[in-house]
PDB file of C-alpha atoms in Angstrom:
ATOM      1  CA  VAL A   1      24.438  23.535  17.648  1.00 82.00           C
ATOM      2  CA  GLN A   2      26.471  20.331  15.874  1.00 87.00           C
ATOM      3  CA  LEU A   3      24.948  18.146  12.759  1.00 90.00           C
ATOM      4  CA  GLN A   4      26.031  15.036  12.800  1.00 85.00           C
ATOM      5  CA  ALA A   5      26.896  12.866   9.620  1.00 87.00           C
ATOM      6  CA  SER A   6      27.369   9.601   9.107  1.00 92.00           C
ATOM      7  CA  GLY A   7      27.091   6.607   6.639  1.00 95.00           C
ATOM      8  CA  GLY A   8      30.081   7.503   4.655  1.00 94.00           C
ATOM      9  CA  GLY A   9      32.686   4.407   3.718  1.00 97.00           C
ATOM     10  CA  LEU A  10      34.073   2.365   0.853  1.00 98.00           C
ATOM     11  CA  VAL A  11      32.232   1.040  -1.158  1.00 98.00           C
ATOM     12  CA  GLN A  12      33.193  -0.507  -4.926  1.00 98.00           C
ATOM     13  CA  ALA A  13      31.169   1.223  -8.562  1.00 98.00           C
ATOM     14  CA  GLY A  14      27.695   0.194  -8.447  1.00 98.00           C
ATOM     15  CA  GLY A  15      27.195  -0.142  -4.672  1.00 98.00           C
ATOM     16  CA  SER A  16      25.266   2.033  -2.271  1.00 98.00           C
ATOM     17  CA  LEU A  17      25.787   4.096   0.574  1.00 98.00           C
ATOM     18  CA  ARG A  18      23.297   5.495   2.514  1.00 98.00           C
ATOM     19  CA  LEU A  19      24.713   9.162   4.284  1.00 98.00           C
ATOM     20  CA  SER A  20      22.549  10.636   7.699  1.00 97.00           C
ATOM     21  CA  CYS A  21      22.551  13.602   8.916  1.00 95.00           C
ATOM     22  CA  ALA A  22      21.017  14.265  12.775  1.00 93.00           C
ATOM     23  CA  PRO A  23      20.363  18.229  13.172  1.00 91.00           C
ATOM     24  CA  SER A  24      20.854  19.526  16.911  1.00 89.00           C
ATOM     25  CA  ILE A  25      18.430  22.156  15.839  1.00 86.00           C
ATOM     26  CA  GLY A  26      15.301  20.890  15.028  1.00 86.00           C
ATOM     27  CA  ILE A  27      13.246  20.337  11.736  1.00 85.00           C
ATOM     28  CA  TYR A  28      10.477  22.538  10.584  1.00 85.00           C
ATOM     29  CA  THR A  29       8.404  22.840   7.000  1.00 82.00           C
ATOM     30  CA  SER A  30      10.888  26.473   6.481  1.00 86.00           C
ATOM     31  CA  THR A  31      14.055  24.599   7.148  1.00 91.00           C
ATOM     32  CA  ILE A  32      15.975  23.947   3.979  1.00 95.00           C
ATOM     33  CA  LEU A  33      18.652  21.179   4.039  1.00 96.00           C
ATOM     34  CA  SER A  34      21.264  20.225   1.376  1.00 97.00           C
ATOM     35  CA  TRP A  35      24.183  17.246   0.967  1.00 98.00           C
ATOM     36  CA  TYR A  36      27.612  18.999  -0.652  1.00 98.00           C
ATOM     37  CA  ARG A  37      30.070  17.521  -1.299  1.00 98.00           C
ATOM     38  CA  GLN A  38      33.701  18.352  -2.072  1.00 98.00           C
ATOM     39  CA  ALA A  39      36.402  16.642  -4.559  1.00 96.00           C
ATOM     40  CA  PRO A  40      40.629  16.593  -3.766  1.00 92.00           C
ATOM     41  CA  GLY A  41      41.308  19.352  -5.320  1.00 94.00           C
ATOM     42  CA  ALA A  42      37.656  21.155  -6.314  1.00 96.00           C
ATOM     43  CA  GLN A  43      35.143  23.433  -4.891  1.00 97.00           C
ATOM     44  CA  ARG A  44      32.759  22.264  -2.257  1.00 97.00           C
ATOM     45  CA  GLU A  45      29.391  21.548  -4.519  1.00 98.00           C
ATOM     46  CA  LEU A  46      25.262  21.058  -4.168  1.00 98.00           C
ATOM     47  CA  VAL A  47      24.686  17.294  -4.033  1.00 98.00           C
ATOM     48  CA  ALA A  48      21.034  17.635  -3.148  1.00 98.00           C
ATOM     49  CA  ARG A  49      18.534  19.500  -1.280  1.00 97.00           C
ATOM     50  CA  ILE A  50      14.818  19.281  -0.148  1.00 95.00           C
ATOM     51  CA  SER A  51      12.530  21.637   1.519  1.00 91.00           C
ATOM     52  CA  GLY A  52       9.347  20.912   2.838  1.00 82.00           C
ATOM     53  CA  GLY A  53       9.425  17.528   3.292  1.00 82.00           C
ATOM     54  CA  GLY A  54       9.720  17.057  -0.070  1.00 85.00           C
ATOM     55  CA  LEU A  55       7.872  16.324  -3.396  1.00 85.00           C
ATOM     56  CA  ALA A  56       5.468  13.916  -1.545  1.00 84.00           C
ATOM     57  CA  ARG A  57       4.560  16.619   1.103  1.00 85.00           C
ATOM     58  CA  GLY A  58       4.361  19.498  -1.372  1.00 83.00           C
ATOM     59  CA  GLY A  59       8.081  20.475  -1.420  1.00 87.00           C
ATOM     60  CA  THR A  60      10.233  20.990  -3.234  1.00 90.00           C
ATOM     61  CA  GLU A  61      13.870  18.916  -3.682  1.00 94.00           C
ATOM     62  CA  ARG A  62      16.774  19.343  -6.007  1.00 96.00           C
ATOM     63  CA  TYR A  63      19.471  17.881  -7.432  1.00 97.00           C
ATOM     64  CA  ALA A  64      22.595  18.357  -9.128  1.00 98.00           C
ATOM     65  CA  ASP A  65      22.515  16.988 -12.778  1.00 98.00           C
ATOM     66  CA  SER A  66      25.501  14.235 -11.961  1.00 98.00           C
ATOM     67  CA  VAL A  67      23.273  12.323  -9.857  1.00 98.00           C
ATOM     68  CA  LYS A  68      20.193  12.916 -10.850  1.00 98.00           C
ATOM     69  CA  GLY A  69      18.387   9.486 -11.067  1.00 97.00           C
ATOM     70  CA  ARG A  70      20.630   7.789  -8.877  1.00 98.00           C
ATOM     71  CA  PHE A  71      20.634  10.238  -5.242  1.00 98.00           C
ATOM     72  CA  THR A  72      17.775  10.693  -3.415  1.00 97.00           C
ATOM     73  CA  ILE A  73      17.420  12.839  -0.560  1.00 97.00           C
ATOM     74  CA  SER A  74      14.725  12.728   2.268  1.00 95.00           C
ATOM     75  CA  SER A  75      14.234  14.535   5.985  1.00 93.00           C
ATOM     76  CA  ASP A  76      12.277  12.493   8.545  1.00 89.00           C
ATOM     77  CA  ARG A  77      10.219  15.746  10.833  1.00 86.00           C
ATOM     78  CA  VAL A  78       9.963  13.074  13.956  1.00 88.00           C
ATOM     79  CA  LYS A  79      13.197  11.743  13.820  1.00 90.00           C
ATOM     80  CA  ASN A  80      15.133  14.899  12.920  1.00 91.00           C
ATOM     81  CA  THR A  81      17.372  13.537   9.781  1.00 93.00           C
ATOM     82  CA  VAL A  82      17.743  13.983   6.785  1.00 95.00           C
ATOM     83  CA  ASP A  83      19.203  11.291   4.965  1.00 96.00           C
ATOM     84  CA  LEU A  84      20.890  10.837   1.401  1.00 98.00           C
ATOM     85  CA  GLN A  85      20.812   7.062   0.225  1.00 98.00           C
ATOM     86  CA  MET A  86      23.044   7.185  -2.880  1.00 98.00           C
ATOM     87  CA  ASN A  87      22.761   4.044  -5.292  1.00 98.00           C
ATOM     88  CA  ASN A  88      24.952   3.105  -8.487  1.00 98.00           C
ATOM     89  CA  LEU A  89      27.558   4.759  -6.891  1.00 98.00           C
ATOM     90  CA  LEU A  90      30.328   5.673  -9.672  1.00 98.00           C
ATOM     91  CA  PRO A  91      34.026   6.651  -8.587  1.00 97.00           C
ATOM     92  CA  GLU A  92      33.630  10.226  -9.208  1.00 97.00           C
ATOM     93  CA  ASP A  93      31.262  10.395  -7.147  1.00 98.00           C
ATOM     94  CA  THR A  94      34.569  10.640  -3.893  1.00 98.00           C
ATOM     95  CA  ALA A  95      34.273  12.445  -1.763  1.00 98.00           C
ATOM     96  CA  VAL A  96      34.080  14.314   1.631  1.00 97.00           C
ATOM     97  CA  TYR A  97      29.652  14.888   1.943  1.00 97.00           C
ATOM     98  CA  TYR A  98      28.834  17.246   4.518  1.00 97.00           C
ATOM     99  CA  CYS A  99      25.452  18.079   5.947  1.00 97.00           C
ATOM    100  CA  ASN A 100      24.425  21.853   5.906  1.00 96.00           C
ATOM    101  CA  VAL A 101      20.815  23.401   7.740  1.00 96.00           C
ATOM    102  CA  ARG A 102      19.951  26.432   6.539  1.00 95.00           C
ATOM    103  CA  THR A 103      17.032  28.358   9.259  1.00 92.00           C
ATOM    104  CA  ASN A 104      18.207  32.310   9.576  1.00 90.00           C
ATOM    105  CA  ARG A 105      21.555  30.774   9.809  1.00 93.00           C
ATOM    106  CA  GLU A 106      23.681  28.646   7.934  1.00 95.00           C
ATOM    107  CA  TYR A 107      24.813  25.879   9.957  1.00 95.00           C
ATOM    108  CA  TRP A 108      27.564  22.522   8.429  1.00 95.00           C
ATOM    109  CA  GLY A 109      28.194  19.215   9.879  1.00 92.00           C
ATOM    110  CA  GLN A 110      31.251  17.766   9.521  1.00 90.00           C
ATOM    111  CA  GLY A 111      31.758  15.861   6.479  1.00 93.00           C
ATOM    112  CA  THR A 112      31.595  12.122   5.762  1.00 95.00           C
ATOM    113  CA  LEU A 113      34.035  10.094   3.289  1.00 97.00           C
ATOM    114  CA  VAL A 114      33.051   8.746   0.547  1.00 98.00           C
ATOM    115  CA  THR A 115      35.531   6.549  -1.909  1.00 98.00           C
ATOM    116  CA  VAL A 116      34.034   4.671  -4.685  1.00 98.00           C
ATOM    117  CA  SER A 117      36.837   2.445  -6.087  1.00 98.00           C
ATOM    118  CA  SER A 118      36.748   1.165  -9.701  1.00 94.00           C
TER     119      SER A 118
END
C-alpha cells in the first residue's frame, strides 16, 4: 500500500497551500483519513481527520485546536484522494505533514515538508 502525498513547499505567513494524498487502496465510508504533522524536535500530532465523507455527507471531521478555522480536510471517493486545504498559514505550521489511512490496518505516507516563513 502506498500513500503518495504532494503539495508541500515554502510559503510566506498568511499564504495558503493544499496538500493531497492518493492512497493506492480504495477509500470507503468506513475509512478514517487523517493528516498528521511533526515539527523539528516535536512529537507527531494529529492535524485533521475525516471519515464517512465528512460533515456534508453525515460523517465526521476533527481538527486540532491550533488549525481550526484555517485548515479544511476533504476526501473524494471518486478521485480516491484526501486533501488538506491550509489557509492563513503561520510560521508554527512549519512541519513535515503525513497522510494516514486507517482501515483494519494503518498506513502512513512518506511525508511532505511545509515551510512557512515569517
